[in-house]
Structure formats: C-alpha cells, structure tokens
PDB file of C-alpha atoms and ligand atoms in Angstrom:
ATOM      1  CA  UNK A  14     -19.220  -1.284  11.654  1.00 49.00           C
ATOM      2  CA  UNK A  15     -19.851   1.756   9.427  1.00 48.00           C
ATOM      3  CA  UNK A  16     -21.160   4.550  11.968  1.00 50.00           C
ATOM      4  CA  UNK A  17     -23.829   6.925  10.977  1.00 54.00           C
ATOM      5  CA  UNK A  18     -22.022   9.907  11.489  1.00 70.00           C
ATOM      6  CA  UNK A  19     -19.386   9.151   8.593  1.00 84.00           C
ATOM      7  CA  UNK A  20     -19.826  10.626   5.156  1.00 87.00           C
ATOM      8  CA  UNK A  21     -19.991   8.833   1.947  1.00 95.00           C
ATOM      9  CA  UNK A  22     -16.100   9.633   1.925  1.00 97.00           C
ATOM     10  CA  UNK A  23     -13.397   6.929   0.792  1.00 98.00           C
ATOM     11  CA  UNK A  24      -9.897   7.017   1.258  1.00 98.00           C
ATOM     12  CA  UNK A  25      -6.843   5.934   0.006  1.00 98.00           C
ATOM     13  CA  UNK A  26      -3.269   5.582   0.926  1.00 98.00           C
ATOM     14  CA  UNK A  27      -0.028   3.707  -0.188  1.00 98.00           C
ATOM     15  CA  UNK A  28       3.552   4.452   0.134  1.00 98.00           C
ATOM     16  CA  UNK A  29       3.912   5.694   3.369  1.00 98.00           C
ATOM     17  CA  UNK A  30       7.130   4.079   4.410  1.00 97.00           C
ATOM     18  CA  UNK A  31       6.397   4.681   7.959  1.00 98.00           C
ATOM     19  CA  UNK A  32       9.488   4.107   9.897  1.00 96.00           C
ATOM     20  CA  UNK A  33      10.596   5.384  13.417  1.00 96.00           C
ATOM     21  CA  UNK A  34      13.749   7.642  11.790  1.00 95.00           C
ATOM     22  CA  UNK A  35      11.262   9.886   9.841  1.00 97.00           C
ATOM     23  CA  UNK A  36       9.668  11.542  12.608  1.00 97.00           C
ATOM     24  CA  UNK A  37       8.333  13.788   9.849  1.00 97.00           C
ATOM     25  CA  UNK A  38       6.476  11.604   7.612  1.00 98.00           C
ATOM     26  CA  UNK A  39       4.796   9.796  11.273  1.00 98.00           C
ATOM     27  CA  UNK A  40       3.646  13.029  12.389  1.00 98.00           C
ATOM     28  CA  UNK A  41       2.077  13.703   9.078  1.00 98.00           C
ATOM     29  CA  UNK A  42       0.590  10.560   9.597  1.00 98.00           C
ATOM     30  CA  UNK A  43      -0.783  11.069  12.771  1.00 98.00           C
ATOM     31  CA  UNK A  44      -2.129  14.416  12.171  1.00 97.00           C
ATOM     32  CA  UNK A  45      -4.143  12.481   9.204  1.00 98.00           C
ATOM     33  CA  UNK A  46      -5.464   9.971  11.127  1.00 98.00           C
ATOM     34  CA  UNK A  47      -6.506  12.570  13.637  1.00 97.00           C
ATOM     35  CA  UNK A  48      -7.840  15.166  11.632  1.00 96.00           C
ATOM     36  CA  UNK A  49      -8.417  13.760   8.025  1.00 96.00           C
ATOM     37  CA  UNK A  50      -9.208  10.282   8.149  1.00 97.00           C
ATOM     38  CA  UNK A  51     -12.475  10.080  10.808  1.00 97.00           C
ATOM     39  CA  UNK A  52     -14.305  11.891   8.090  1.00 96.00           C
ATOM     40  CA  UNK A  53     -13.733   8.818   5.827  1.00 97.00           C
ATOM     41  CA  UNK A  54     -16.097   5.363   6.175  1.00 98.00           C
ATOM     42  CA  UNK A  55     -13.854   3.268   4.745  1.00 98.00           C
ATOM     43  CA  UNK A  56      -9.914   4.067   5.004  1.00 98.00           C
ATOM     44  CA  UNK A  57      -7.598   1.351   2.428  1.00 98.00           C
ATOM     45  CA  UNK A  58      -3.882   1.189   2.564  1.00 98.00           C
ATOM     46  CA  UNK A  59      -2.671  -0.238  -0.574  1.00 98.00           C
ATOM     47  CA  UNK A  60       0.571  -1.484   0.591  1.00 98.00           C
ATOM     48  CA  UNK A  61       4.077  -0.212   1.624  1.00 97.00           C
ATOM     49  CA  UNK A  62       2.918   1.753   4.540  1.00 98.00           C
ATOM     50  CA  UNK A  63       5.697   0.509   6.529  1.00 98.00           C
ATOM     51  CA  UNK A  64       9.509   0.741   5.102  1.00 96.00           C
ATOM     52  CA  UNK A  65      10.220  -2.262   6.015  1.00 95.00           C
ATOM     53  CA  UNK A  66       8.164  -5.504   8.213  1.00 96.00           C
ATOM     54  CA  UNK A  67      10.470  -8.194   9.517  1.00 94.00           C
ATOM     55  CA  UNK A  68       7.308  -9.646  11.427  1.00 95.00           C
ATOM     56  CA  UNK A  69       4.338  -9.487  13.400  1.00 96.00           C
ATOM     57  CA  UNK A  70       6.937 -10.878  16.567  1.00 95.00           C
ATOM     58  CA  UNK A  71       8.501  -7.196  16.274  1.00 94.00           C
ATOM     59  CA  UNK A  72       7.110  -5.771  19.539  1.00 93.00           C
ATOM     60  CA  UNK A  73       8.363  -2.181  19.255  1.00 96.00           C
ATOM     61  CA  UNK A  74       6.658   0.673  21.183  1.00 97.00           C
ATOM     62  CA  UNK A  75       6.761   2.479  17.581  1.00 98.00           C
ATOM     63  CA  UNK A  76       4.329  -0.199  15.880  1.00 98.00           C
ATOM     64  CA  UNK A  77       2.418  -0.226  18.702  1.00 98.00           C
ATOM     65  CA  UNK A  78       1.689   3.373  18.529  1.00 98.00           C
ATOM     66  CA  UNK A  79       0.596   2.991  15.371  1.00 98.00           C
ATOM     67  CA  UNK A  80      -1.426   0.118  15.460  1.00 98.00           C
ATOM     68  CA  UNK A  81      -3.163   1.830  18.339  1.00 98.00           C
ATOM     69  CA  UNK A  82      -3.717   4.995  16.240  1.00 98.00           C
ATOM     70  CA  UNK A  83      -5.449   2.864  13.363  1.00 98.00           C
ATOM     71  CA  UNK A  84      -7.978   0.967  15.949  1.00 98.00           C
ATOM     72  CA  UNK A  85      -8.986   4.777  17.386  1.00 98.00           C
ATOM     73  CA  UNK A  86      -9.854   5.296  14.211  1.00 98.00           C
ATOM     74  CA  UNK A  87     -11.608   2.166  13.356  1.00 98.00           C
ATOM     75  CA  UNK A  88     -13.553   2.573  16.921  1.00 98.00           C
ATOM     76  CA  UNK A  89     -14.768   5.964  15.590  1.00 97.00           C
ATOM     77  CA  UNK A  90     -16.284   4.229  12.636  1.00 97.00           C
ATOM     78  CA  UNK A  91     -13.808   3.895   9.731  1.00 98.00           C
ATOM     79  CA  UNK A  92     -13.307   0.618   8.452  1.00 98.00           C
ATOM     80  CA  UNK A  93      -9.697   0.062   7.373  1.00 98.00           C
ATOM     81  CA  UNK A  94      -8.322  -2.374   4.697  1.00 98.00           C
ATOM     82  CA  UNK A  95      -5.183  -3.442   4.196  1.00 98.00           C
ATOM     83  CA  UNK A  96      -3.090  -4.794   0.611  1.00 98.00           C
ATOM     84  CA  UNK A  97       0.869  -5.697   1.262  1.00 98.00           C
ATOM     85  CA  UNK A  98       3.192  -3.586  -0.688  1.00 97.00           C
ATOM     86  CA  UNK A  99       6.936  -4.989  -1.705  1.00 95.00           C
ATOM     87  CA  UNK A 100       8.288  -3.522   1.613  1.00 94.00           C
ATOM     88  CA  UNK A 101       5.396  -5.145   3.993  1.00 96.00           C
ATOM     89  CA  UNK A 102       4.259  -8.172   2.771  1.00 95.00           C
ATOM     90  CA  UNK A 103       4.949  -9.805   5.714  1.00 95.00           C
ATOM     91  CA  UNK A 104       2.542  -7.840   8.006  1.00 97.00           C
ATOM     92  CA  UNK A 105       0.637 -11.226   9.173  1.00 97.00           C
ATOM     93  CA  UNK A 106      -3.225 -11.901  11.285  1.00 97.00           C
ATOM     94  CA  UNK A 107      -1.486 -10.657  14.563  1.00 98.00           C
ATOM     95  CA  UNK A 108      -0.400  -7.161  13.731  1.00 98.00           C
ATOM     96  CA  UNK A 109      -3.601  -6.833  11.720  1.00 98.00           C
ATOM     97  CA  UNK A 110      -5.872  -7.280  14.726  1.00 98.00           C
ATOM     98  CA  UNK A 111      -3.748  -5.277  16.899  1.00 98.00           C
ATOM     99  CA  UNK A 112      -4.008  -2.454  14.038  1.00 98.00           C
ATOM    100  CA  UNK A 113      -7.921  -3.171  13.408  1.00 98.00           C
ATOM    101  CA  UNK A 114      -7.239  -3.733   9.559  1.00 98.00           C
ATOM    102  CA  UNK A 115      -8.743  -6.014   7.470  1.00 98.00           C
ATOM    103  CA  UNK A 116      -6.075  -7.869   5.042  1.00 98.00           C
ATOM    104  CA  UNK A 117      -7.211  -7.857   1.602  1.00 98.00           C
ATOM    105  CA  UNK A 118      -6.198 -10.495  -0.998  1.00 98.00           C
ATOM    106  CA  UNK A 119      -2.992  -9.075  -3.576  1.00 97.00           C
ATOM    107  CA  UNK A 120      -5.471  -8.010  -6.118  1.00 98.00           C
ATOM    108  CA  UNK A 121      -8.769  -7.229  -5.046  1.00 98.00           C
ATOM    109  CA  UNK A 122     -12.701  -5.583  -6.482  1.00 98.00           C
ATOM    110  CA  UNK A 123     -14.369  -3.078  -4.300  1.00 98.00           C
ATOM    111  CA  UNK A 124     -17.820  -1.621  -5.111  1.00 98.00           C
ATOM    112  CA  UNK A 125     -16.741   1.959  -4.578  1.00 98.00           C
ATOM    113  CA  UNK A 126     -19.865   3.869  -5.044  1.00 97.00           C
ATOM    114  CA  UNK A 127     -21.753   2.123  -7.938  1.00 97.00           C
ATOM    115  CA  UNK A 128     -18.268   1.735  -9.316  1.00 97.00           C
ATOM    116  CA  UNK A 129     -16.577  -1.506 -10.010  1.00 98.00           C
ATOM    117  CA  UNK A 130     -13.460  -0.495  -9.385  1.00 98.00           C
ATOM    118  CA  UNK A 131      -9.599  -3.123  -8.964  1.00 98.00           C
ATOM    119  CA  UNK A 132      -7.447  -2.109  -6.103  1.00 98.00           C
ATOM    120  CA  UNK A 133      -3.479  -3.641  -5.305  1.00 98.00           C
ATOM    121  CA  UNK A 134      -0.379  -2.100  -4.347  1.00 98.00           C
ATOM    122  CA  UNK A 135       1.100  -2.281  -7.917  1.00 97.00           C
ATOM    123  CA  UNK A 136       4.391  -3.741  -7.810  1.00 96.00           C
ATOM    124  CA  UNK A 137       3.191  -6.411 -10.189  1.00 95.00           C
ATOM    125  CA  UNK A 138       2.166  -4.298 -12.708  1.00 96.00           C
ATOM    126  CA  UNK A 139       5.855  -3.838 -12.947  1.00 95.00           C
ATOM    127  CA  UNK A 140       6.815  -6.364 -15.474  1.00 94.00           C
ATOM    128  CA  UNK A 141      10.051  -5.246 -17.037  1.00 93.00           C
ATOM    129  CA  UNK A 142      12.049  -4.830 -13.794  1.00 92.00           C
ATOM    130  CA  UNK A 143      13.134  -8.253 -13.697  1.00 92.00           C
ATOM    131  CA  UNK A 144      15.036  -8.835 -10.645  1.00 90.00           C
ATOM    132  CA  UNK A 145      12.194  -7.666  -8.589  1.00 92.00           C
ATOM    133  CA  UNK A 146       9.604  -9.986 -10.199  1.00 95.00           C
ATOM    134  CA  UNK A 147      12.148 -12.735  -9.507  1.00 95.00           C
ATOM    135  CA  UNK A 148      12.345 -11.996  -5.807  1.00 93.00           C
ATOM    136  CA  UNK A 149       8.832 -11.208  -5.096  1.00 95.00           C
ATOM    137  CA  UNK A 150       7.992 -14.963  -7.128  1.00 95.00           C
ATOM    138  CA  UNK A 151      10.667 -16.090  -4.373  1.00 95.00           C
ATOM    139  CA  UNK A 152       9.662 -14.109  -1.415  1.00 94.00           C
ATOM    140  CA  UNK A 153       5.930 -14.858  -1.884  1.00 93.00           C
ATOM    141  CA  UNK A 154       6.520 -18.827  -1.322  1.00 94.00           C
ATOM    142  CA  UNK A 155       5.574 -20.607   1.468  1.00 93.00           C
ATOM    143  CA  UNK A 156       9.008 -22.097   1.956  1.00 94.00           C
ATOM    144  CA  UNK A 157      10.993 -18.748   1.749  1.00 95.00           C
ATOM    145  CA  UNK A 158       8.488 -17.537   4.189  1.00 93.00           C
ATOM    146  CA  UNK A 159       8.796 -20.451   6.724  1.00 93.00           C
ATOM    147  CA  UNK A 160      12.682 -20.038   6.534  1.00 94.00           C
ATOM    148  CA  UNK A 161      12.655 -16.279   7.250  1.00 93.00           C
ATOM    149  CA  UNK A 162       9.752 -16.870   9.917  1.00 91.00           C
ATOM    150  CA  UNK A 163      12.204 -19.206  11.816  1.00 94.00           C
ATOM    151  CA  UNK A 164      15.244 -16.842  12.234  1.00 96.00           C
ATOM    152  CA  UNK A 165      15.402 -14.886  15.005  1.00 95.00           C
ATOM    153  CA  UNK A 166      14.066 -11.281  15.178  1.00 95.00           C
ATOM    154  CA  UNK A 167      17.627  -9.175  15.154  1.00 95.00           C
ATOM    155  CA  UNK A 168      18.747 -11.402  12.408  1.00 95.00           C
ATOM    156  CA  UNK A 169      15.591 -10.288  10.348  1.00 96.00           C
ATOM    157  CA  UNK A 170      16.354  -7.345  11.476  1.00 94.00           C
ATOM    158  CA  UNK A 171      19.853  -7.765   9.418  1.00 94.00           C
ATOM    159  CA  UNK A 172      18.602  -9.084   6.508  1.00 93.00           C
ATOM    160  CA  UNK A 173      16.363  -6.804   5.520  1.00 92.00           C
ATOM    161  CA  UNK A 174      18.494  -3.781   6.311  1.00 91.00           C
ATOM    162  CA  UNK A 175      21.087  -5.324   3.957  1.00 92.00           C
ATOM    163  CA  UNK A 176      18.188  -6.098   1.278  1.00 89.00           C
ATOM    164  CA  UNK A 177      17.140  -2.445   1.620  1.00 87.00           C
ATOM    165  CA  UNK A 178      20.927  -1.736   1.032  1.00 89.00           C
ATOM    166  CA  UNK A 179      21.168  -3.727  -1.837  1.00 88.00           C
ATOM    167  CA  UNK A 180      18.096  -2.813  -3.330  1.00 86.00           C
ATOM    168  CA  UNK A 181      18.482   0.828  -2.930  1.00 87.00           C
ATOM    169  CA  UNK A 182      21.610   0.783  -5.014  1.00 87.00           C
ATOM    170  CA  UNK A 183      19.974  -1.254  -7.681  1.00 86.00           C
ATOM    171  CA  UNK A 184      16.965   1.185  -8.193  1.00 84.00           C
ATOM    172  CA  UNK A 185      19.872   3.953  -8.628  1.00 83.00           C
ATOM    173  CA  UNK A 186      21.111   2.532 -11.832  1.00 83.00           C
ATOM    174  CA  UNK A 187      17.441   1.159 -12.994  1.00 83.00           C
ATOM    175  CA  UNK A 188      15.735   2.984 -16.146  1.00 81.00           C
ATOM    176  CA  UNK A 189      12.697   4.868 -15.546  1.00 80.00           C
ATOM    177  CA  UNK A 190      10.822   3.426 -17.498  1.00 77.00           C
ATOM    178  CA  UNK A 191      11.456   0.028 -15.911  1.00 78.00           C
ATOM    179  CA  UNK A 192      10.363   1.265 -12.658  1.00 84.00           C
ATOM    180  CA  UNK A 193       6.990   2.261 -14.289  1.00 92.00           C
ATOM    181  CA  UNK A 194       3.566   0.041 -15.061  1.00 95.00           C
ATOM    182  CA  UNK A 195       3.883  -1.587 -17.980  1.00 94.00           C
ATOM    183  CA  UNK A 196       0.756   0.016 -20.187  1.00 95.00           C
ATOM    184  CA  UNK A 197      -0.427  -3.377 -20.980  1.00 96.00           C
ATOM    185  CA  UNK A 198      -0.287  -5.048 -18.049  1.00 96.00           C
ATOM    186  CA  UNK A 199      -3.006  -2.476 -16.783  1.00 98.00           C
ATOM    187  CA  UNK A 200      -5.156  -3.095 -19.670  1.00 98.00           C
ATOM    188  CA  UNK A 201      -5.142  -7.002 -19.171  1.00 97.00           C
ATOM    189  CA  UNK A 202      -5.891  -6.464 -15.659  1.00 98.00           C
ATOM    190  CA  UNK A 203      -8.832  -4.039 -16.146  1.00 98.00           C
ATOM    191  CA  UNK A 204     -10.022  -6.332 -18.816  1.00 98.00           C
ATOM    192  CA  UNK A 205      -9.837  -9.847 -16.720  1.00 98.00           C
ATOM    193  CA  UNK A 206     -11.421  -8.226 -13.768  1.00 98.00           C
ATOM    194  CA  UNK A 207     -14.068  -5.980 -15.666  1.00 98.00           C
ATOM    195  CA  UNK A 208     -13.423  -2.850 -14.401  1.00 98.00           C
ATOM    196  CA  UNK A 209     -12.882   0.712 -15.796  1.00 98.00           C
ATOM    197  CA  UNK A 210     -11.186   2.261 -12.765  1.00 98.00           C
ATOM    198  CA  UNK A 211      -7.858   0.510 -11.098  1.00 98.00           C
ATOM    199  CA  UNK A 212      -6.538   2.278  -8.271  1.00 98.00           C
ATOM    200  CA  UNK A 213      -2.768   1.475  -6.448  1.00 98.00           C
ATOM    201  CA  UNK A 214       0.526   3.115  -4.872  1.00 98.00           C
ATOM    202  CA  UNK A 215       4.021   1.650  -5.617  1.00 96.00           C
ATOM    203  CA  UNK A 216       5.970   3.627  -8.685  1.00 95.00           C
ATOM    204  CA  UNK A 217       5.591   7.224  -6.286  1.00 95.00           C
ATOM    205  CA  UNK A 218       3.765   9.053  -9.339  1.00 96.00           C
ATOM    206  CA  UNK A 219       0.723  10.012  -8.111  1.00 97.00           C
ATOM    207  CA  UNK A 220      -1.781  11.179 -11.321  1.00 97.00           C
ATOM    208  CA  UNK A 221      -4.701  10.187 -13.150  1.00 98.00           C
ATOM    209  CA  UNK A 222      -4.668   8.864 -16.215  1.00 98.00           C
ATOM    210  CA  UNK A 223      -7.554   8.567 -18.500  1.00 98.00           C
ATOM    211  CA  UNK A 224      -6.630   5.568 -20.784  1.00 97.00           C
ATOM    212  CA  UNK A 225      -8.964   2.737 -22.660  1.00 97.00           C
ATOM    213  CA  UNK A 226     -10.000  -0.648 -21.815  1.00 98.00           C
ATOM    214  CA  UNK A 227     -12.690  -2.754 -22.468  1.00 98.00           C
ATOM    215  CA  UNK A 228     -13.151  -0.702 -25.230  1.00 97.00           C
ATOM    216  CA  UNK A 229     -14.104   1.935 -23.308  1.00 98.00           C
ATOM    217  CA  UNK A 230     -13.038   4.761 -21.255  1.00 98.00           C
ATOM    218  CA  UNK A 231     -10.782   4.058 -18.153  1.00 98.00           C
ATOM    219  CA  UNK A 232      -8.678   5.632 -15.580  1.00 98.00           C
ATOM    220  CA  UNK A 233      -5.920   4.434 -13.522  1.00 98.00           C
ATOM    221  CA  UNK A 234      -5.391   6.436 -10.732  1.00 98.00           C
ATOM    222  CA  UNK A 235      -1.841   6.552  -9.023  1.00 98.00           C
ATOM    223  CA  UNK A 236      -1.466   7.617  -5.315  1.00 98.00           C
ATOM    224  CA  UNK A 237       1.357   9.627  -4.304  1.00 97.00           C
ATOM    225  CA  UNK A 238       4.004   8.568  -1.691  1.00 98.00           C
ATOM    226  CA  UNK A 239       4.526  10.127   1.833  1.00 98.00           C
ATOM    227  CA  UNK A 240       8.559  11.134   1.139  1.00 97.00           C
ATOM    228  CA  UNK A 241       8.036  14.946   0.981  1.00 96.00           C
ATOM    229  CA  UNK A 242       4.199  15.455   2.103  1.00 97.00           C
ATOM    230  CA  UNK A 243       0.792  13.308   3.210  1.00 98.00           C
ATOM    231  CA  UNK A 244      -0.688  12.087   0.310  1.00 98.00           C
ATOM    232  CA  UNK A 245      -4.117  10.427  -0.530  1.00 98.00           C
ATOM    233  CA  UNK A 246      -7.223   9.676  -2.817  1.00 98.00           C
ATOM    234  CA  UNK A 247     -10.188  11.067  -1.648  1.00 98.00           C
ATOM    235  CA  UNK A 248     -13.195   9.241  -3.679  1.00 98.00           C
ATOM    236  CA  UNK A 249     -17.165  10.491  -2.876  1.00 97.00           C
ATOM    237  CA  UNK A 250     -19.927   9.454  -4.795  1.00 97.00           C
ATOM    238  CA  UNK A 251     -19.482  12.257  -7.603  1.00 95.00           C
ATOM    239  CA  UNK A 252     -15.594  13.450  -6.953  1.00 96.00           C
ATOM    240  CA  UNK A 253     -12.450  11.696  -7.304  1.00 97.00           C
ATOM    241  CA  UNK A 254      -9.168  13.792  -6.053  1.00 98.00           C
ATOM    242  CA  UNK A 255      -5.888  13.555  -4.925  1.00 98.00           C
ATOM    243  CA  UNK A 256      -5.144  15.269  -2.042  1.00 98.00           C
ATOM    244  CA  UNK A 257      -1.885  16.298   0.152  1.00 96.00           C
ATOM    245  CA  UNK A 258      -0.507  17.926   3.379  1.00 95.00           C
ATOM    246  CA  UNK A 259       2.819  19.390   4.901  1.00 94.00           C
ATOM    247  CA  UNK A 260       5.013  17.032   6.426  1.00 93.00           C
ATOM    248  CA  UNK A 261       5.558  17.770  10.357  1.00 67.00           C
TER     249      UNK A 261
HETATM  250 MN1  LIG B 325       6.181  -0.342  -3.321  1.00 90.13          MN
END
C-alpha cells in the first residue's frame, strides 16, 4: 500500500481524546492529517484517540468525519495502525474498516527502521494504580464485553459518561507516582520482547528517557497528549523527535 511518493517518515500518536465538545483539539487534528501526516508512510495511533467508544453501532456524523479523514489519508499512501487505549478499547472490525486502520494486538514489535522496537498504549505498564488494573482485567473479558455489547446504544451512552465521572474524580485524589510506569515493568517488557526502544501514550508525559535493559542502552519514549496542543513522534531512519502544534 506504501506509495512511492512517501518519505521514510514514521509517525506516532496517542492521547488524543478526540471528542465532538473540543472543537479545538479536532481541528488540530484535522489540520495534521491534512498537512502533517501525508508526509508519513506509516501513521500508528497508540490508543486513546477517542475520549470515550461506546461501540462501533455509534453512527454519529462526528465519527464519521473522522473515519473519513483517516481513509483520505490512507488512500494517499499512509498506512495507519491502530492499539486501544483505556478510553477506546472497544473500537471493533467495523469502525476500523470504515477508518482504514489496521488493529494491532495490545502489545505489539514493529521493525521501525532496522530497529526492533515494542509499541502499546501503556496503561499496563501502570501497575500500582490498582483499581484500574482491576477494571481493565474486568473490562477486557469476553463476558463483560458481551453484556455491554447487548445494551442499547443511549444506555452505553450512560454508562460510560458516569464511568468517566467516576473515574475523573478518582484520578483527582490518585498519587503521581501511581499514575506513572512502574520502572520495572518497562524493563521486563523490553527484556521479554528483546527490544531496546519501547514507544506508547497513556500517563500524558511526553519525553525520552534513556534508561538500561538488556544490559544495554535503552530508551522509552513517551508521546504527549492532545489537551493543550497536537502532539507526535516523528521517527526517520537517523532522527527520533517529538513534535507539536497550536490547537485551533
Ligand atoms: Mn490512556
């Protein structure tokens, strides 16, 4: 699918929260995928680009807009991935192919130009916060999914607002530091998969980090969210950088 006239450009994006009352941050958006992202071969989303999914039934002009603005851009050339964050990890087949995104598996290796490198949203790296763990073990099952699946749309709708609610307060009163990776949970994971380089979204503290694993040098790279300006990773084959624009 990869067209000639795209550069040996990656790019990648998490933590958009695209929703229909932030105009802003969906403008932003849309001025990236117009201006930024044709310039890119391959385009990944590491998860939470929508603030909240209730289904691939929900058949709102807004999605559709934006589904249509990612298959523009995949016609151009760019091949788009797809990992689920906390807040979309019910985005299903349907929406997927309307959107022209591959879905990628929780945890997943790219080669990324010679580099082997681990790519995920990142919420699981978050071991100490406790109540989330518990609800994503819950939410992940097939049986909490079928339920969900069976309500109706508006009562979806309903719950998730509330959970939203609910979870929104309890972040308030978390500690940082529970909200953050835990250090050792990213050297496991670079050590099962083999990798120097993990990449993913989720805690909103977009850096760099040059840390060890393997025994070795190692980076984890952070992307930034979408809350106050576009954000991204631009990877070539000798440059890795994080990027931003205005909002608006
Ligand atoms: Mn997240």
């Amino acid at each position: 699918m990869t067209d000639n006239n795209k550069s040996a450009v990656t790019y990648f994006i998490a933590d958009l929260h695209l929703t229909e009352s932030r105009p802003d941050i969906t403008a932003c958006f849309m001025k990236f995928i117009a201006n930024e992202a044709p310039k890119a071969e391959k385009l990944y989303i590491l998860g939470d680009f929508f603030e909240t999914w209730v289904g691939d039934d929900d058949d709102s002009p807004y999605l559709k807009t934006i589904a249509d603005a990612l298959t523009g851009l995949n016609k151009s050339g760019t091949e788009i991935y797809f990992i689920h964050g906390n807040r979309d990890f019910l985005i299903g087949k349907r929406y997927a192919k309307k959107a022209s995104m591959i879905l990628l598996p929780e945890i997943d290796t790219i080669d990324l130009y010679g580099q082997h490198v681990v790519i995920m949203h990142g919420d699981t790296l978050c071991t100490r916060d406790l109540d989330y763990q518990e609800f994503r073990k819950k939410s992940r099952s097939w049986w909490w999914q079928t339920m969900i699946k069976s309500l109706p749309l508006c009562v979806r709708k309903k719950i998730a607002a509330n959970y939203r609610k609910k979870s929104a307060a309890a972040t308030a009163i978390k500690k940082q530091e529970i909200m953050d990776v835990t250090e050792s949970e990213v050297i496991d994971c670079l050590e099962q998969y083999h990798s120097q380089l993990l990449i993913h979204g989720h805690t909103h503290r977009p850096a760099i980090h040059n840390i060890v694993a393997n025994n070795a040098k190692a980076q984890r790279i952070v992307l930034g969210d979408w809350y106050e300006q576009g954000a991204w990773l631009k990877v070539t084959p000798d440059s890795m950088e994080l990027l931003n624009q205005p909002l608006g």
